[in-house]
C-alpha positions as a Markdown table, in Angstrom:
| # | Residue | x | y | z |
|---|---|---|---|---|
| 1 | Met | 3.8 | -46.9 | -68.1 |
| 2 | Gly | 0.4 | -45.5 | -67.1 |
| 3 | Asn | -1.9 | -43.0 | -68.7 |
| 4 | Arg | -1.4 | -40.1 | -66.4 |
| 5 | Thr | -1.5 | -36.4 | -67.3 |
| 6 | Ile | 1.7 | -34.8 | -66.0 |
| 7 | Ile | 2.7 | -31.1 | -65.7 |
| 8 | Ala | 6.4 | -30.2 | -65.4 |
| 9 | Phe | 7.8 | -26.9 | -64.1 |
| 10 | Asp | 11.2 | -25.5 | -64.9 |
| 11 | Phe | 11.8 | -23.5 | -61.7 |
| 12 | Gly | 13.8 | -20.3 | -61.8 |
| 13 | Thr | 14.0 | -17.3 | -59.4 |
| 14 | Lys | 12.9 | -14.9 | -62.2 |
| 15 | Ser | 10.6 | -17.1 | -64.2 |
| 16 | Ile | 9.1 | -20.5 | -64.2 |
| 17 | Gly | 8.3 | -22.5 | -67.3 |
| 18 | Ala | 5.5 | -25.1 | -67.6 |
| 19 | Ala | 4.8 | -28.0 | -69.9 |
| 20 | Ile | 2.2 | -30.7 | -70.1 |
| 21 | Gly | 2.6 | -34.3 | -71.2 |
| 22 | Gln | 0.8 | -37.6 | -71.4 |
| 23 | Glu | 2.6 | -40.6 | -69.8 |
| 24 | Ile | 1.1 | -43.0 | -72.5 |
| 25 | Thr | 2.8 | -41.1 | -75.3 |
| 26 | Gly | 5.9 | -40.0 | -73.4 |
| 27 | Thr | 5.7 | -36.6 | -75.1 |
| 28 | Ala | 5.3 | -33.1 | -73.8 |
| 29 | Arg | 4.5 | -29.7 | -75.1 |
| 30 | Pro | 5.1 | -26.2 | -73.7 |
| 31 | Leu | 2.3 | -24.5 | -71.8 |
| 32 | Ala | 3.4 | -21.2 | -70.4 |
| 33 | Ser | 6.0 | -19.2 | -68.6 |
| 34 | Phe | 5.4 | -17.1 | -65.5 |
| 35 | Lys | 7.3 | -14.3 | -64.0 |
| 36 | Ala | 8.6 | -15.1 | -60.5 |
| 37 | Asn | 9.7 | -12.6 | -57.9 |
| 38 | Glu | 12.9 | -14.1 | -56.3 |
| 39 | Gly | 11.4 | -17.6 | -56.8 |
| 40 | Ser | 7.9 | -16.7 | -55.7 |
| 41 | Pro | 5.4 | -17.2 | -58.6 |
| 42 | Asp | 1.9 | -15.8 | -59.0 |
| 43 | Trp | 0.1 | -18.7 | -57.4 |
| 44 | Thr | -3.2 | -17.8 | -59.1 |
| 45 | Lys | -1.6 | -18.6 | -62.4 |
| 46 | Ile | -0.2 | -21.9 | -61.1 |
| 47 | Glu | -3.6 | -22.7 | -59.7 |
| 48 | Lys | -5.3 | -21.9 | -63.0 |
| 49 | Ile | -3.1 | -24.3 | -64.9 |
| 50 | Leu | -3.5 | -27.1 | -62.3 |
| 51 | Lys | -7.3 | -26.6 | -62.3 |
| 52 | Glu | -7.5 | -26.6 | -66.1 |
| 53 | Trp | -5.4 | -29.7 | -66.7 |
| 54 | Gln | -6.0 | -31.7 | -63.5 |
| 55 | Pro | -2.6 | -33.4 | -63.6 |
| 56 | Asp | -2.1 | -36.7 | -61.8 |
| 57 | Leu | 1.5 | -35.7 | -61.1 |
| 58 | Val | 3.7 | -32.6 | -61.1 |
| 59 | Val | 7.4 | -32.9 | -62.0 |
| 60 | Val | 9.6 | -30.1 | -60.8 |
| 61 | Gly | 13.1 | -29.7 | -62.3 |
| 62 | Leu | 15.8 | -29.8 | -59.7 |
| 63 | Pro | 18.6 | -27.5 | -60.6 |
| 64 | Leu | 22.0 | -29.0 | -59.6 |
| 65 | Asn | 25.6 | -28.2 | -60.3 |
| 66 | Met | 27.2 | -30.3 | -63.1 |
| 67 | Asp | 28.9 | -32.4 | -60.4 |
| 68 | Gly | 25.5 | -33.2 | -58.9 |
| 69 | Thr | 25.9 | -30.9 | -55.8 |
| 70 | Glu | 23.2 | -28.6 | -54.8 |
| 71 | Gln | 23.2 | -24.8 | -55.4 |
| 72 | Pro | 21.2 | -22.1 | -53.6 |
| 73 | Val | 18.3 | -22.3 | -56.1 |
| 74 | Thr | 18.0 | -26.1 | -55.5 |
| 75 | Ala | 16.5 | -25.5 | -52.1 |
| 76 | Gln | 14.1 | -22.9 | -53.6 |
| 77 | Ala | 13.0 | -25.4 | -56.2 |
| 78 | Arg | 12.3 | -28.0 | -53.5 |
| 79 | Lys | 10.3 | -25.4 | -51.5 |
| 80 | Phe | 8.3 | -24.6 | -54.7 |
| 81 | Ala | 7.6 | -28.3 | -55.2 |
| 82 | Asn | 6.5 | -28.6 | -51.5 |
| 83 | Arg | 4.2 | -25.6 | -51.8 |
| 84 | Ile | 2.5 | -27.0 | -54.9 |
| 85 | His | 1.9 | -30.3 | -53.0 |
| 86 | Gly | 0.8 | -28.4 | -49.8 |
| 87 | Arg | -1.6 | -26.0 | -51.6 |
| 88 | Phe | -3.1 | -28.2 | -54.3 |
| 89 | Gly | -2.5 | -31.8 | -52.9 |
| 90 | Val | -1.0 | -33.1 | -56.1 |
| 91 | Gln | 1.7 | -35.7 | -56.1 |
| 92 | Ile | 5.2 | -34.3 | -56.8 |
| 93 | Ala | 8.3 | -35.8 | -58.4 |
| 94 | Leu | 11.7 | -34.0 | -58.5 |
| 95 | His | 13.8 | -34.5 | -61.6 |
| 96 | Asp | 17.5 | -33.6 | -62.2 |
| 97 | Glu | 17.4 | -30.9 | -64.8 |
| 98 | Arg | 21.1 | -30.2 | -65.2 |
| 99 | Leu | 21.2 | -29.9 | -69.0 |
| 100 | Ser | 17.6 | -28.9 | -69.8 |
| 101 | Thr | 18.1 | -25.1 | -70.4 |
| 102 | Val | 21.2 | -25.7 | -72.6 |
| 103 | Glu | 19.2 | -28.4 | -74.6 |
| 104 | Ala | 16.2 | -26.1 | -74.8 |
| 105 | Arg | 18.2 | -23.3 | -76.2 |
| 106 | Ser | 19.8 | -25.5 | -78.9 |
| 107 | His | 16.4 | -26.9 | -79.9 |
| 108 | Leu | 14.8 | -23.5 | -80.2 |
| 109 | Phe | 17.8 | -22.1 | -82.0 |
| 110 | Ala | 17.7 | -25.0 | -84.5 |
| 111 | Gly | 14.0 | -24.3 | -85.0 |
| 112 | Gly | 13.9 | -20.5 | -85.3 |
| 113 | Gly | 17.2 | -18.9 | -84.9 |
| 114 | Tyr | 17.7 | -16.0 | -82.4 |
| 115 | Arg | 14.1 | -14.9 | -82.7 |
| 116 | Ala | 13.0 | -18.1 | -80.9 |
| 117 | Leu | 15.3 | -17.5 | -77.9 |
| 118 | Asp | 13.1 | -15.2 | -75.9 |
| 119 | Lys | 13.2 | -16.1 | -72.2 |
| 120 | Gly | 9.5 | -17.3 | -72.0 |
| 121 | Ser | 10.1 | -19.8 | -74.9 |
| 122 | Val | 13.3 | -21.1 | -73.3 |
| 123 | Asp | 11.6 | -21.7 | -69.9 |
| 124 | Ala | 8.6 | -23.5 | -71.4 |
| 125 | Ala | 10.9 | -25.5 | -73.7 |
| 126 | Ser | 13.1 | -26.4 | -70.7 |
| 127 | Ala | 10.0 | -27.7 | -68.9 |
| 128 | Val | 9.2 | -29.9 | -72.0 |
| 129 | Ile | 12.8 | -31.3 | -71.8 |
| 130 | Ile | 12.5 | -31.9 | -68.1 |
| 131 | Leu | 9.3 | -33.8 | -68.6 |
| 132 | Glu | 10.4 | -35.9 | -71.6 |
| 133 | Ser | 13.6 | -36.7 | -69.7 |
| 134 | Trp | 11.5 | -37.8 | -66.7 |
| 135 | Phe | 9.4 | -40.0 | -69.1 |
| 136 | Asp | 12.6 | -41.6 | -70.5 |
| 137 | Gln | 13.8 | -42.6 | -67.0 |
| 138 | Gln | 10.4 | -44.2 | -66.1 |
| 139 | Val | 10.8 | -46.8 | -68.9 |
| 140 | Gly | 12.7 | -49.9 | -67.9 |
C-alpha cells in the first residue's frame, strides 16, 4: 500500500460525483458533484479539481449490470476515463461500481433521512464508496 492521493469519479450521464482519498489510510471523503450533459461534464471543473489535488491516480466507477455485463453507460464511463487520461495525463483505474449508488443511498439515509438524499450528495457519496471499495481490493 502506497501513499498516493487518489480521486474517484462516479460517472453518470446527468451528473458525476467526485471523492478524494489517501491510499495510506484507505479512506475517502466526498468532494463535489458536477452536472453532465448526456455524459459530457464541464471539463473546466474536472480540471480545477485535478489541479487542486494533484492526484497520483484517478479511479472511475464502471457501471455494469448485476450479472457483470456491460450496459450503454459503461462505454460512456470508459470514454470519460480515457478523456481524463488524454487531457490531463493522469493514470486511470476502472472499478466495478455495481452496488455503489445503492450503498450510498442507504448510508446517507441512515445519517440524515430523506433530507440527505439530494442527487449531489448521492453522487459524491457513491464516489467515496467506489474509492473505498477500490482500496479494499488493493490489500492482499
